[in-house]
């Protein structure tokens, strides 16, 4: 496989590469077909004694907007590859030109150079045939059943067809002349890089020619070729073995995701982004910024994959990038942004008959008597009670500034109907396993403390929260907490198959009226005696069914918190997980059982969100209890008997966060798009239904994000643009029925270049993650990894053919401006534990990671696949903690043995300590006298009164407040056995599970994008 090549493959001859990620065990017979020569085979035409850095005193190896950068290959100053950044169009980077060689120089063979291309299959060498690649997945529950609008053969024929005159790219002259460069759409052309190469004979010495660049063109003028000022950086530090490229590329000089984030942060941090009609490209999700709603939904609510939609399906197909949006319907306003306006249902203008709500995208006609709905294309009459005249040529109503539904991209409607207030139901395991564990006393005290803090908030909705309590072993124990009773009454239900509630009124009581009764029961729970043994464990669905029956009996939604200890068993049919080890059904381990799906559907219809706390270490082969919690908007939290201090801190943080987080209950999400578009798929943590544009969820919170995929049904009107509306109908904590409406309008274009310019790599990563993690239910993992790689390859080929401003050589990598980080993101997704399991990855770990990642928003998803790596020592001279501006690339070459580094991901926080850290630093941070006495593993930083300790602890506390789960700090010492925990997060390096490095993956993307155009 490409992700895990065998050691012998580095000596094999070059062979053609295809989409199959596999390596042959032996060299097939026949002539060699090498699409690209090795880097040592490039003759760059400079005398061996020539040193480019001496002729270019302003040389720089830093990738920047204003200049070019050259990077070394094979650690040889005579081998160079180069890329340049184009402010308007693209990033272009040089890699070896695509040529076919039949011989390899002896000098090259002696160096044992790895092959520059991957084989098609393990069975032998086959030519690359594009039609053999299967790109689209078969129908699955998350997608519409409609057939694909265009076949893959159509895309291939479009990609390989001759270009139109307007798209003809003129070649770059190798001599110093004044060529005329033309862009496809007539815009200015930025800087390009080119170099000449000639094939070297086996005995010829490798030489280097001067590198030339084209200066930026202003207003269509013509510029001379000028020598490139970039030179090789010979002062780079040594790279770790896992970060070295198999093809000699220097990873430090490849396009950097860290630099992309820093540039966007420098542009937008502290500023206001106005979301207006036909919104422009917003700041990245990782950039803190104030969003101002001026008639278009905030990117915090709807973040489109592209902010310039292609007008027709053929153009969208050519881009080879998905069309859709990321939807966070219950988003929370951040910073100083104004809250979402609330208006009563009777005061709002009635929406369209198709179900879409009133929004600024509606077009008014006949002096305000009718409005045009872009979602169904029909005219609607306005009731005379809500009529107001229009003004101006654009037909804007005179009361537009007084009505949020006419002027705001997001607003909320308070329904006239009333629902039941949400409840909090606690279910505690009191089986013999739980009583022997010794942790029930701590759990009871934490619940008491949390409920007491909620009750102290007089006048708030927390003190009026209805609370219920039940315990269980093989039977169900219900408690009547009615304030009319002198003490709570316990009722034991032995028949759990058909649960019948003997009483209903006292099972859920207002917190302020039952706080004393609950305290008395919680104090007695640790003293319970084990009446029934549980040698074989308890069914997963037992506490969930009991809690659901209580909520159904009282007809109210709520959160069900299950504190479980006993071994878990799953009754009925369960899916086999043997496919994890390479059988013909590896996908089956992710599929929930029919019983779990049926129970989740019942919870969804009632609005019951299940949160399960597993307080014991479950057996690897046991049933996984996470399907029902995650499908109902809840989560699964696992601990090890709560014996350690760190486990107890995480438990307390998780419990408090779940209870205090504002949630929407009995949620219905409806998605409306322009009449010429359709919703073809929806991906996320929910039970899929027949209509991807209508999703039902038990609960959701401010982080819940869905990926919506769109497709063309016919060509869009460029003058009208495209529109999308998301309507969330839900019940609030207090029982109010509300509808939150988000509307986004986008520009349309017939030019493919406009579409590419308005994509962002972070958004595409989140979309690909949610789609592929949902697709694992139906398709093999290798096929999914291949599809990701093929999509990225064909997108680069399409951009290269249709959007390059001038002709570029085959040795130059061309990337759209805002997709510079896409290759490293796609590679990180491909080699994640879910899609590429390692030897130490258990089935339960992969199941839990998949569901946790699916529940993340865009910002957290980016941090998961590209963690934040910060140096701690530079902050000694500053009282403030390190900031993201100082982040480093996620590579082993970024770590120095004399430094201390903090790595932050949504589920992990690591502190890496180098072996040569000064002793004074170890004392200030860990209170340890030397490196050998420093303990590694899970730990808490001691509270020391010095600047470094205060800064580090403040930074960790700030990062922990941003994530949805409690985390343990892991201290990793350089050279320690637990260093593999850090290596899994250094995504630019080769992964411990066999994933390819960023440099190697980018090389293959470029090689095959060039081959597609030959």
CSV table of N, CA, C and O in Angstrom, one decimal, residues 111-168:
chain,number,residue,atom,x,y,z
A,111,UNK,N,22.5,4.6,-5.2
A,111,UNK,CA,21.9,5.3,-4.0
A,111,UNK,C,20.7,4.7,-3.4
A,111,UNK,O,20.1,5.2,-2.5
A,112,UNK,N,20.2,3.6,-4.1
A,112,UNK,CA,19.0,2.9,-3.6
A,112,UNK,C,17.8,3.8,-3.5
A,112,UNK,O,17.2,3.9,-2.5
A,113,UNK,N,17.6,4.6,-4.5
A,113,UNK,CA,16.5,5.5,-4.5
A,113,UNK,C,15.2,4.8,-4.6
A,113,UNK,O,15.0,3.9,-5.4
A,114,UNK,N,14.2,5.2,-3.8
A,114,UNK,CA,12.9,4.6,-3.8
A,114,UNK,C,12.2,4.9,-5.1
A,114,UNK,O,12.5,5.8,-5.8
A,115,UNK,N,11.3,4.1,-5.5
A,115,UNK,CA,10.6,4.3,-6.8
A,115,UNK,C,9.8,5.6,-6.7
A,115,UNK,O,9.3,6.0,-5.7
A,116,UNK,N,9.7,6.3,-7.9
A,116,UNK,CA,9.0,7.6,-7.9
A,116,UNK,C,7.6,7.4,-8.3
A,116,UNK,O,6.9,8.4,-8.4
A,117,UNK,N,7.1,6.2,-8.5
A,117,UNK,CA,5.7,6.0,-8.8
A,117,UNK,C,5.2,4.7,-8.2
A,117,UNK,O,6.0,3.8,-7.9
A,118,UNK,N,3.9,4.6,-8.0
A,118,UNK,CA,3.3,3.4,-7.3
A,118,UNK,C,2.7,2.5,-8.4
A,118,UNK,O,2.2,3.0,-9.4
A,119,UNK,N,2.7,1.2,-8.1
A,119,UNK,CA,2.1,0.3,-9.1
A,119,UNK,C,0.6,0.3,-9.0
A,119,UNK,O,0.0,0.8,-8.0
A,120,UNK,N,0.0,-0.2,-10.0
A,120,UNK,CA,-1.5,-0.3,-10.1
A,120,UNK,C,-2.0,-1.3,-9.2
A,120,UNK,O,-2.9,-1.1,-8.4
A,121,UNK,N,-1.5,-2.5,-9.3
A,121,UNK,CA,-2.0,-3.6,-8.4
A,121,UNK,C,-0.8,-4.4,-8.0
A,121,UNK,O,0.3,-4.3,-8.5
A,122,UNK,N,-1.1,-5.4,-7.2
A,122,UNK,CA,0.0,-6.3,-6.8
A,122,UNK,C,0.2,-7.4,-7.8
A,122,UNK,O,1.2,-8.2,-7.7
A,123,UNK,N,-0.6,-7.5,-8.8
A,123,UNK,CA,-0.5,-8.6,-9.8
A,123,UNK,C,0.4,-8.3,-10.9
A,123,UNK,O,0.7,-9.2,-11.7
A,124,UNK,N,0.9,-7.2,-11.1
A,124,UNK,CA,1.7,-6.8,-12.2
A,124,UNK,C,1.5,-5.4,-12.6
A,124,UNK,O,0.7,-4.7,-12.2
A,125,UNK,N,2.4,-5.0,-13.6
A,125,UNK,CA,2.3,-3.6,-14.1
A,125,UNK,C,1.3,-3.5,-15.1
A,125,UNK,O,1.3,-4.3,-16.1
A,126,UNK,N,0.4,-2.5,-14.9
A,126,UNK,CA,-0.6,-2.3,-15.9
A,126,UNK,C,-0.6,-0.8,-16.2
A,126,UNK,O,-0.3,0.0,-15.4
A,127,UNK,N,-0.9,-0.4,-17.5
A,127,UNK,CA,-1.0,1.0,-17.8
A,127,UNK,C,-2.1,1.7,-17.0
A,127,UNK,O,-3.1,1.0,-16.7
A,128,UNK,N,-1.9,3.0,-16.8
A,128,UNK,CA,-3.0,3.7,-16.0
A,128,UNK,C,-4.2,4.0,-16.9
A,128,UNK,O,-4.0,4.7,-17.9
A,129,UNK,N,-5.3,3.4,-16.6
A,129,UNK,CA,-6.5,3.6,-17.3
A,129,UNK,C,-7.5,4.3,-16.5
A,129,UNK,O,-8.0,3.8,-15.5
A,130,UNK,N,-7.8,5.6,-16.8
A,130,UNK,CA,-8.7,6.4,-16.0
A,130,UNK,C,-10.1,5.7,-15.8
A,130,UNK,O,-10.7,5.9,-14.7
A,131,UNK,N,-10.6,5.1,-16.8
A,131,UNK,CA,-11.9,4.6,-16.7
A,131,UNK,C,-12.1,3.5,-15.6
A,131,UNK,O,-13.1,3.1,-15.2
A,132,UNK,N,-10.9,2.9,-15.2
A,132,UNK,CA,-11.0,1.8,-14.2
A,132,UNK,C,-11.3,2.3,-12.8
A,132,UNK,O,-11.6,1.5,-11.9
A,133,UNK,N,-11.1,3.6,-12.6
A,133,UNK,CA,-11.3,4.1,-11.2
A,133,UNK,C,-12.8,4.3,-10.9
A,133,UNK,O,-13.5,4.9,-11.7
A,134,UNK,N,-13.3,3.8,-9.8
A,134,UNK,CA,-14.6,4.0,-9.4
A,134,UNK,C,-14.6,5.1,-8.3
A,134,UNK,O,-14.1,4.9,-7.3
A,135,UNK,N,-15.3,6.2,-8.6
A,135,UNK,CA,-15.2,7.3,-7.7
A,135,UNK,C,-16.5,7.5,-6.9
A,135,UNK,O,-16.3,7.9,-5.7
A,136,UNK,N,-17.6,7.2,-7.4
A,136,UNK,CA,-18.8,7.5,-6.6
A,136,UNK,C,-19.2,6.3,-5.8
A,136,UNK,O,-19.1,5.1,-6.2
A,137,UNK,N,-19.7,6.5,-4.6
A,137,UNK,CA,-20.1,5.4,-3.7
A,137,UNK,C,-21.5,5.0,-4.1
A,137,UNK,O,-22.3,5.7,-4.7
A,138,UNK,N,-21.8,3.7,-3.8
A,138,UNK,CA,-23.2,3.2,-4.0
A,138,UNK,C,-24.1,3.9,-3.1
A,138,UNK,O,-23.7,4.6,-2.1
A,139,UNK,N,-25.4,3.9,-3.4
A,139,UNK,CA,-26.4,4.6,-2.5
A,139,UNK,C,-26.3,4.1,-1.1
A,139,UNK,O,-26.1,2.9,-0.8
A,140,UNK,N,-26.3,5.1,-0.1
A,140,UNK,CA,-26.3,4.7,1.3
A,140,UNK,C,-27.4,5.5,2.0
A,140,UNK,O,-28.0,6.4,1.4
A,141,UNK,N,-27.6,5.2,3.3
A,141,UNK,CA,-28.7,5.9,4.0
A,141,UNK,C,-28.6,7.4,4.1
A,141,UNK,O,-29.6,8.1,4.3
A,142,UNK,N,-27.4,7.9,3.9
A,142,UNK,CA,-27.2,9.4,4.1
A,142,UNK,C,-27.3,10.1,2.8
A,142,UNK,O,-27.3,11.3,2.8
A,143,UNK,N,-27.5,9.4,1.7
A,143,UNK,CA,-27.6,10.1,0.4
A,143,UNK,C,-29.0,9.8,-0.3
A,143,UNK,O,-29.7,8.9,0.0
A,144,UNK,N,-29.4,10.7,-1.2
A,144,UNK,CA,-30.6,10.6,-1.9
A,144,UNK,C,-30.4,9.4,-2.9
A,144,UNK,O,-29.3,9.1,-3.3
A,145,UNK,N,-31.5,8.8,-3.3
A,145,UNK,CA,-31.4,7.6,-4.2
A,145,UNK,C,-31.3,8.0,-5.6
A,145,UNK,O,-31.1,7.2,-6.5
A,146,UNK,N,-31.3,9.4,-5.9
A,146,UNK,CA,-31.3,9.8,-7.3
A,146,UNK,C,-30.0,9.4,-8.0
A,146,UNK,O,-29.0,9.4,-7.4
A,147,UNK,N,-30.1,9.0,-9.3
A,147,UNK,CA,-28.9,8.6,-10.0
A,147,UNK,C,-28.0,9.8,-10.2
A,147,UNK,O,-28.4,11.0,-10.1
A,148,UNK,N,-26.7,9.5,-10.4
A,148,UNK,CA,-25.7,10.6,-10.6
A,148,UNK,C,-26.0,11.4,-11.9
A,148,UNK,O,-26.4,10.8,-12.9
A,149,UNK,N,-25.9,12.7,-11.8
A,149,UNK,CA,-26.2,13.5,-12.9
A,149,UNK,C,-25.3,13.3,-14.1
A,149,UNK,O,-25.6,13.4,-15.2
A,150,UNK,N,-24.0,13.1,-13.7
A,150,UNK,CA,-23.0,12.9,-14.8
A,150,UNK,C,-22.2,11.7,-14.4
A,150,UNK,O,-21.8,11.5,-13.2
A,151,UNK,N,-21.8,10.9,-15.3
A,151,UNK,CA,-21.0,9.7,-15.1
A,151,UNK,C,-19.5,10.1,-15.0
A,151,UNK,O,-19.1,11.2,-15.4
A,152,UNK,N,-18.7,9.2,-14.5
A,152,UNK,CA,-17.3,9.4,-14.5
A,152,UNK,C,-16.7,9.5,-15.8
A,152,UNK,O,-15.7,10.2,-16.1
A,153,UNK,N,-17.2,8.7,-16.8
A,153,UNK,CA,-16.7,8.8,-18.1
A,153,UNK,C,-16.9,10.2,-18.7
A,153,UNK,O,-16.1,10.7,-19.5
A,154,UNK,N,-18.0,10.8,-18.3
A,154,UNK,CA,-18.3,12.1,-18.8
A,154,UNK,C,-17.2,13.1,-18.3
A,154,UNK,O,-16.7,13.9,-19.0
A,155,UNK,N,-16.9,12.9,-17.0
A,155,UNK,CA,-15.8,13.8,-16.4
A,155,UNK,C,-14.5,13.6,-17.1
A,155,UNK,O,-13.8,14.6,-17.5
A,156,UNK,N,-14.2,12.3,-17.4
A,156,UNK,CA,-12.9,12.1,-18.0
A,156,UNK,C,-12.8,12.7,-19.4
A,156,UNK,O,-11.8,13.2,-19.8
A,157,UNK,N,-13.9,12.5,-20.1
A,157,UNK,CA,-13.9,13.1,-21.5
A,157,UNK,C,-13.9,14.6,-21.5
A,157,UNK,O,-13.2,15.2,-22.3
A,158,UNK,N,-14.5,15.2,-20.5
A,158,UNK,CA,-14.4,16.7,-20.4
A,158,UNK,C,-13.0,17.1,-20.0
A,158,UNK,O,-12.5,18.1,-20.5
A,159,UNK,N,-12.4,16.4,-19.2
A,159,UNK,CA,-11.0,16.8,-18.7
A,159,UNK,C,-10.0,16.6,-19.8
A,159,UNK,O,-9.1,17.4,-20.0
A,160,UNK,N,-10.2,15.6,-20.7
A,160,UNK,CA,-9.2,15.3,-21.7
A,160,UNK,C,-9.6,16.0,-23.1
A,160,UNK,O,-8.8,15.8,-24.0
A,161,UNK,N,-10.7,16.6,-23.2
A,161,UNK,CA,-11.1,17.2,-24.4
A,161,UNK,C,-10.2,18.4,-24.7
A,161,UNK,O,-9.6,19.0,-23.8
A,162,UNK,N,-10.1,18.9,-26.0
A,162,UNK,CA,-9.2,20.0,-26.3
A,162,UNK,C,-9.8,21.3,-25.7
A,162,UNK,O,-11.0,21.4,-25.5
A,163,UNK,N,-8.9,22.2,-25.3
A,163,UNK,CA,-9.3,23.4,-24.6
A,163,UNK,C,-9.8,24.4,-25.7
A,163,UNK,O,-9.4,24.4,-26.8
A,164,UNK,N,-10.7,25.3,-25.2
A,164,UNK,CA,-11.2,26.3,-26.0
A,164,UNK,C,-10.1,27.4,-26.2
A,164,UNK,O,-9.2,27.5,-25.5
A,165,UNK,N,-10.3,28.2,-27.3
A,165,UNK,CA,-9.3,29.3,-27.5
A,165,UNK,C,-9.1,30.1,-26.3
A,165,UNK,O,-8.0,30.6,-26.0
A,166,UNK,N,-10.1,30.4,-25.5
A,166,UNK,CA,-10.0,31.3,-24.4
A,166,UNK,C,-9.2,30.6,-23.3
A,166,UNK,O,-8.7,31.3,-22.4
A,167,UNK,N,-9.1,29.3,-23.3
A,167,UNK,CA,-8.4,28.6,-22.3
A,167,UNK,C,-7.0,28.1,-22.7
A,167,UNK,O,-6.3,27.4,-22.0
A,168,UNK,N,-6.6,28.5,-23.9
A,168,UNK,CA,-5.3,28.1,-24.4
A,168,UNK,C,-4.2,28.8,-23.6
A,168,UNK,O,-4.2,30.0,-23.4
